[in-house]
Amino acid sequence: MKKGLRSRLAQYGDEEFALFLRRGFLKGAGFTDDALERPIVGVLSTASDFNPCHKTAPQVAEAVARGVRMGGGLPFVFPTVSLHEAFSFPTSMLLRNLMAMDVEEMVRALPLDAVVLIGGCDKTIPAELMGAISANMPAIVVPVGSMLAGRHEGARLGACTDCRRLWAAYRAGTLDGDNLNRAHDQLMPTSGTCMVMGTASTMACMAETLGFMLPGAATAPAVSSDRVRIAEATGRRALEMAVAGGPRPRDILTPAALRNASVVLQAISGSTNALVHLAAIAGRAGLTYDLGELDRVGRDTPVLLDLKPAGGGFMEDFHAGGSLPALWRRLRKHLDLSARTVSGETLGEIIARWPSYVDDKVIRPLDNPIVRNEAIAILAGSLAPQGAAIKLAAATPELFQHEGPAVVFDSLADLEQRIDSPQLNATPQSVMVLRNAGPIGAPGMPEAGALPIPKKLGSRGLKDMVRISDARMSGTAFGTVVLHVSPEAAAGGPLALVRDGDLIRLDAAARRLDLKVDEAELGRRRAGWRPPEKPARGYARLYAERVTQAERGCDFDFLTERP
Ligand code: FES
């Protein structure tokens, strides 16, 4: 197989001419013949002024490039689509597949022998892995790293768990505008990704557990020197992979690696968004992410990590407390230690050489967990025939078993219009239902599942109630929230048939979610149901026509490889 500049030549019908031309342009950029003979490592940068979480991506790319040069290789930094949670209308999830296609096609098209994927903000690492697995080019991930925790009037603050907490207090009238503004300056005090166990931190931990990062890479803060050193080491390792031609992503992503990811996801009380991303990542390698297995391993895996929102700490505490390999060591009886990683070592070999220090307060021993039970459970029932998810670690135990009348919102616009209406017919016993917010319905399955508590109940002190939707929820959010209901309403799932006042029963222990309406009545309602209109054109149209449901990762059906 041709390597370096000789690989993937533009097709003019004359390969020697194509190489002559390619080399000529680089000579024009000042490269010597010696440089042009070296193996090439692509450094995929997601730096963008619209992505403040990735403010340090250029510094990370520079350190990766230094590592490549130290080993005698040639680094080429190149851009891709970059997604920030708060800057992507209508939701970054809609664009994850676009970014994955960009990554896959650029990695396939460019003359590189290995690629370093610089990601971080929620959808970026999943998109990079999806693209790299499809391209099956030697690939290694280095995250930009997380923010440091903020400090405000004696409290440590973290995005976005405390953003939500403070906003809820402001809505309920228990926090005034001045205080909110002062805290606002401290919520995101440095560059980097959200420093609680939200989706960015979760997916960094998932990528490292799957084997796609150097050990310790998931936790180093964005502004730490560790982050820069890890980036340099990543560049050196990527060059070794370029020369050796592997390992390739499909050597790393195995059923055992996916099972390990499920164990760690439960032990860190990770974001439920990981369920969708892991399903999409697995699908790119022709594997199925087993939600039943995630549920089963959860029953044996307590939450060991004391990070917000399940606990009280931040990513910098996790890093200083021993980092992810120290957590793996705690979980070693539950993990397949023979799983390979891009470092060339197995999980077991990394654990064996990792420093023995561990901060017991942050990475708890198995007999003193932060939450005794599983973090995430998978539900099924007449309201969710293909499944739904609930983050028990962020929910109210008194609501784990609950039956109440539905208050239905037909769309995000309907929710926004009526949620704070004094006329809303909601009580603390109500079950709030949001539909047409799934992959097809929204489209893009936004993080709207944690519906706000109606003002009229919140102002009386109500903090939580059962909420159900076909949407997702931010990993930084909390509440008794059932998500990813499948099939979604826009695909004709039972969620589309619920009416105000229908009884819904949640039984988390029995893993059930049921709509207590008889089949004959549902049949009558189904006969009158019409699917909502799809977007008229462009990428949104493609998305709504070809996106899969949550349990298959919301990937495009033509990009997944079925087993
Ligand atoms: Fe970028 Fe939270 S918004 S990681």
Short mmCIF file of N, CA, C and O in Angstrom, two decimals, residues 83-141:
data_model
loop_
_atom_site.label_atom_id
_atom_site.label_comp_id
_atom_site.label_asym_id
_atom_site.label_seq_id
_atom_site.Cartn_x
_atom_site.Cartn_y
_atom_site.Cartn_z
N LEU A 83 -18.41 21.51 16.37
CA LEU A 83 -19.74 21.70 16.96
C LEU A 83 -19.64 22.07 18.44
O LEU A 83 -19.01 21.36 19.22
N HIS A 84 -20.28 23.17 18.80
CA HIS A 84 -20.42 23.54 20.21
C HIS A 84 -21.89 23.45 20.57
O HIS A 84 -22.76 23.85 19.79
N GLU A 85 -22.15 22.92 21.76
CA GLU A 85 -23.53 22.69 22.19
C GLU A 85 -24.41 23.92 22.08
O GLU A 85 -25.56 23.85 21.67
N ALA A 86 -23.87 25.07 22.49
CA ALA A 86 -24.71 26.27 22.60
C ALA A 86 -24.69 27.12 21.33
O ALA A 86 -25.30 28.17 21.29
N PHE A 87 -23.98 26.66 20.31
CA PHE A 87 -23.85 27.48 19.10
C PHE A 87 -24.37 26.77 17.86
O PHE A 87 -24.02 27.16 16.76
N SER A 88 -25.15 25.72 18.02
CA SER A 88 -25.57 24.93 16.86
C SER A 88 -27.09 24.88 16.81
O SER A 88 -27.71 24.10 17.55
N PHE A 89 -27.67 25.68 15.96
CA PHE A 89 -29.14 25.70 15.81
C PHE A 89 -29.58 24.60 14.85
O PHE A 89 -28.97 24.45 13.80
N PRO A 90 -30.64 23.85 15.10
CA PRO A 90 -31.42 23.86 16.33
C PRO A 90 -30.80 23.02 17.44
O PRO A 90 -31.13 23.20 18.61
N THR A 91 -29.91 22.10 17.10
CA THR A 91 -29.21 21.30 18.11
C THR A 91 -27.98 20.67 17.46
O THR A 91 -28.03 20.26 16.28
N SER A 92 -26.90 20.57 18.22
CA SER A 92 -25.67 20.01 17.64
C SER A 92 -25.85 18.56 17.22
O SER A 92 -25.13 18.05 16.37
N MET A 93 -26.83 17.88 17.84
CA MET A 93 -27.04 16.46 17.49
C MET A 93 -27.45 16.32 16.02
O MET A 93 -27.10 15.33 15.37
N LEU A 94 -28.18 17.31 15.51
CA LEU A 94 -28.58 17.27 14.10
C LEU A 94 -27.34 17.24 13.20
O LEU A 94 -27.35 16.62 12.13
N LEU A 95 -26.28 17.90 13.66
CA LEU A 95 -25.09 18.05 12.82
C LEU A 95 -24.00 17.03 13.11
O LEU A 95 -22.97 17.00 12.43
N ARG A 96 -24.20 16.16 14.15
CA ARG A 96 -23.17 15.17 14.47
C ARG A 96 -22.86 14.29 13.27
O ARG A 96 -21.69 14.01 12.98
N ASN A 97 -23.91 13.84 12.57
CA ASN A 97 -23.67 12.94 11.43
C ASN A 97 -22.97 13.66 10.28
O ASN A 97 -22.19 13.06 9.54
N LEU A 98 -23.26 14.97 10.14
CA LEU A 98 -22.57 15.77 9.12
C LEU A 98 -21.07 15.83 9.44
O LEU A 98 -20.22 15.65 8.57
N MET A 99 -20.76 16.06 10.71
CA MET A 99 -19.35 16.11 11.12
C MET A 99 -18.70 14.75 10.92
O MET A 99 -17.56 14.66 10.44
N ALA A 100 -19.43 13.67 11.25
CA ALA A 100 -18.87 12.33 11.07
C ALA A 100 -18.58 12.06 9.59
O ALA A 100 -17.56 11.44 9.25
N MET A 101 -19.46 12.54 8.71
CA MET A 101 -19.23 12.36 7.27
C MET A 101 -18.01 13.17 6.83
O MET A 101 -17.19 12.71 6.03
N ASP A 102 -17.90 14.39 7.35
CA ASP A 102 -16.75 15.25 7.03
C ASP A 102 -15.45 14.55 7.44
O ASP A 102 -14.50 14.42 6.66
N VAL A 103 -15.43 14.05 8.70
CA VAL A 103 -14.22 13.37 9.19
C VAL A 103 -13.90 12.17 8.30
O VAL A 103 -12.76 12.01 7.83
N GLU A 104 -14.90 11.32 8.07
CA GLU A 104 -14.65 10.10 7.28
C GLU A 104 -14.13 10.44 5.89
O GLU A 104 -13.12 9.87 5.43
N GLU A 105 -14.79 11.37 5.23
CA GLU A 105 -14.41 11.64 3.84
C GLU A 105 -13.06 12.33 3.74
O GLU A 105 -12.28 12.06 2.82
N MET A 106 -12.74 13.23 4.68
CA MET A 106 -11.43 13.89 4.63
C MET A 106 -10.31 12.90 4.96
O MET A 106 -9.26 12.91 4.33
N VAL A 107 -10.57 12.03 5.94
CA VAL A 107 -9.55 11.03 6.28
C VAL A 107 -9.33 10.07 5.11
O VAL A 107 -8.20 9.65 4.82
N ARG A 108 -10.39 9.77 4.38
CA ARG A 108 -10.26 8.90 3.20
C ARG A 108 -9.57 9.60 2.04
O ARG A 108 -8.90 8.98 1.22
N ALA A 109 -9.77 10.93 1.94
CA ALA A 109 -9.31 11.66 0.75
C ALA A 109 -7.87 12.15 0.86
O ALA A 109 -7.19 12.29 -0.16
N LEU A 110 -7.40 12.43 2.07
CA LEU A 110 -6.10 13.09 2.23
C LEU A 110 -4.96 12.08 2.30
O LEU A 110 -5.16 10.95 2.77
N PRO A 111 -3.76 12.48 1.89
CA PRO A 111 -2.62 11.55 1.92
C PRO A 111 -2.01 11.47 3.30
O PRO A 111 -0.93 12.01 3.56
N LEU A 112 -2.69 10.83 4.22
CA LEU A 112 -2.15 10.68 5.57
C LEU A 112 -2.07 9.20 5.93
O LEU A 112 -2.81 8.36 5.41
N ASP A 113 -1.13 8.88 6.85
CA ASP A 113 -0.90 7.49 7.24
C ASP A 113 -1.53 7.16 8.60
O ASP A 113 -1.65 6.00 8.97
N ALA A 114 -1.82 8.21 9.34
CA ALA A 114 -2.53 8.06 10.62
C ALA A 114 -3.15 9.42 10.90
O ALA A 114 -2.75 10.43 10.30
N VAL A 115 -4.13 9.44 11.82
CA VAL A 115 -4.78 10.72 12.11
C VAL A 115 -4.96 10.88 13.62
O VAL A 115 -5.28 9.92 14.32
N VAL A 116 -4.69 12.10 14.08
CA VAL A 116 -4.99 12.46 15.47
C VAL A 116 -6.25 13.30 15.47
O VAL A 116 -6.36 14.28 14.72
N LEU A 117 -7.22 12.89 16.29
CA LEU A 117 -8.53 13.54 16.31
C LEU A 117 -8.63 14.41 17.56
O LEU A 117 -8.65 13.90 18.68
N ILE A 118 -8.65 15.72 17.36
CA ILE A 118 -8.76 16.65 18.50
C ILE A 118 -10.23 17.01 18.67
O ILE A 118 -10.82 17.64 17.80
N GLY A 119 -10.81 16.58 19.78
CA GLY A 119 -12.23 16.83 20.01
C GLY A 119 -12.47 17.23 21.44
O GLY A 119 -11.54 17.53 22.18
N GLY A 120 -13.73 17.24 21.84
CA GLY A 120 -14.05 17.57 23.22
C GLY A 120 -15.51 17.86 23.43
O GLY A 120 -16.22 17.07 24.04
N CYS A 121 -15.99 19.00 22.91
CA CYS A 121 -17.39 19.38 23.16
C CYS A 121 -18.30 18.27 22.65
O CYS A 121 -18.01 17.61 21.64
N ASP A 122 -19.42 18.12 23.31
CA ASP A 122 -20.23 16.89 23.32
C ASP A 122 -20.22 15.98 22.09
O ASP A 122 -19.96 14.80 22.18
N LYS A 123 -20.57 16.52 20.91
CA LYS A 123 -20.78 15.64 19.76
C LYS A 123 -19.48 15.39 19.00
O LYS A 123 -19.45 14.57 18.07
N THR A 124 -18.41 16.09 19.35
CA THR A 124 -17.22 16.06 18.49
C THR A 124 -16.48 14.72 18.56
O THR A 124 -16.13 14.17 17.52
N ILE A 125 -16.25 14.22 19.76
CA ILE A 125 -15.53 12.93 19.85
C ILE A 125 -16.36 11.80 19.26
O ILE A 125 -15.83 10.98 18.48
N PRO A 126 -17.69 11.72 19.54
CA PRO A 126 -18.47 10.69 18.85
C PRO A 126 -18.39 10.80 17.33
O PRO A 126 -18.18 9.79 16.64
N ALA A 127 -18.52 12.01 16.80
CA ALA A 127 -18.47 12.18 15.34
C ALA A 127 -17.11 11.75 14.79
O ALA A 127 -17.01 11.09 13.75
N GLU A 128 -16.05 12.12 15.51
CA GLU A 128 -14.70 11.75 15.05
C GLU A 128 -14.51 10.24 15.05
O GLU A 128 -13.95 9.67 14.11
N LEU A 129 -14.99 9.59 16.11
CA LEU A 129 -14.84 8.13 16.16
C LEU A 129 -15.66 7.45 15.08
O LEU A 129 -15.20 6.50 14.43
N MET A 130 -16.89 7.94 14.88
CA MET A 130 -17.74 7.34 13.83
C MET A 130 -17.03 7.43 12.48
O MET A 130 -16.94 6.43 11.74
N GLY A 131 -16.51 8.61 12.15
CA GLY A 131 -15.85 8.79 10.86
C GLY A 131 -14.58 7.96 10.75
O GLY A 131 -14.32 7.32 9.72
N ALA A 132 -13.79 7.95 11.83
CA ALA A 132 -12.51 7.22 11.79
C ALA A 132 -12.73 5.72 11.69
O ALA A 132 -11.98 5.01 11.00
N ILE A 133 -13.77 5.21 12.36
CA ILE A 133 -14.05 3.77 12.31
C ILE A 133 -14.48 3.39 10.89
O ILE A 133 -14.06 2.37 10.35
N SER A 134 -15.32 4.23 10.28
CA SER A 134 -15.74 3.93 8.90
C SER A 134 -14.53 3.96 7.96
O SER A 134 -14.41 3.11 7.08
N ALA A 135 -13.66 4.96 8.13
CA ALA A 135 -12.48 5.05 7.26
C ALA A 135 -11.45 3.96 7.61
O ALA A 135 -10.63 3.58 6.77
N ASN A 136 -11.50 3.49 8.85
CA ASN A 136 -10.58 2.48 9.39
C ASN A 136 -9.11 2.81 9.16
O ASN A 136 -8.29 1.96 8.84
N MET A 137 -8.78 4.06 9.36
CA MET A 137 -7.40 4.57 9.29
C MET A 137 -6.84 4.58 10.71
O MET A 137 -7.59 4.88 11.65
N PRO A 138 -5.54 4.23 10.93
CA PRO A 138 -5.01 4.34 12.30
C PRO A 138 -5.34 5.71 12.90
O PRO A 138 -5.02 6.74 12.30
N ALA A 139 -6.00 5.71 14.03
CA ALA A 139 -6.52 6.96 14.58
C ALA A 139 -6.40 6.97 16.09
O ALA A 139 -6.53 5.94 16.75
N ILE A 140 -6.13 8.13 16.64
CA ILE A 140 -5.97 8.28 18.08
C ILE A 140 -6.61 9.61 18.47
O ILE A 140 -6.44 10.61 17.77
N VAL A 141 -7.36 9.60 19.55
CA VAL A 141 -8.11 10.79 19.99
C VAL A 141 -7.32 11.52 21.07
O VAL A 141 -6.76 10.89 21.96
#
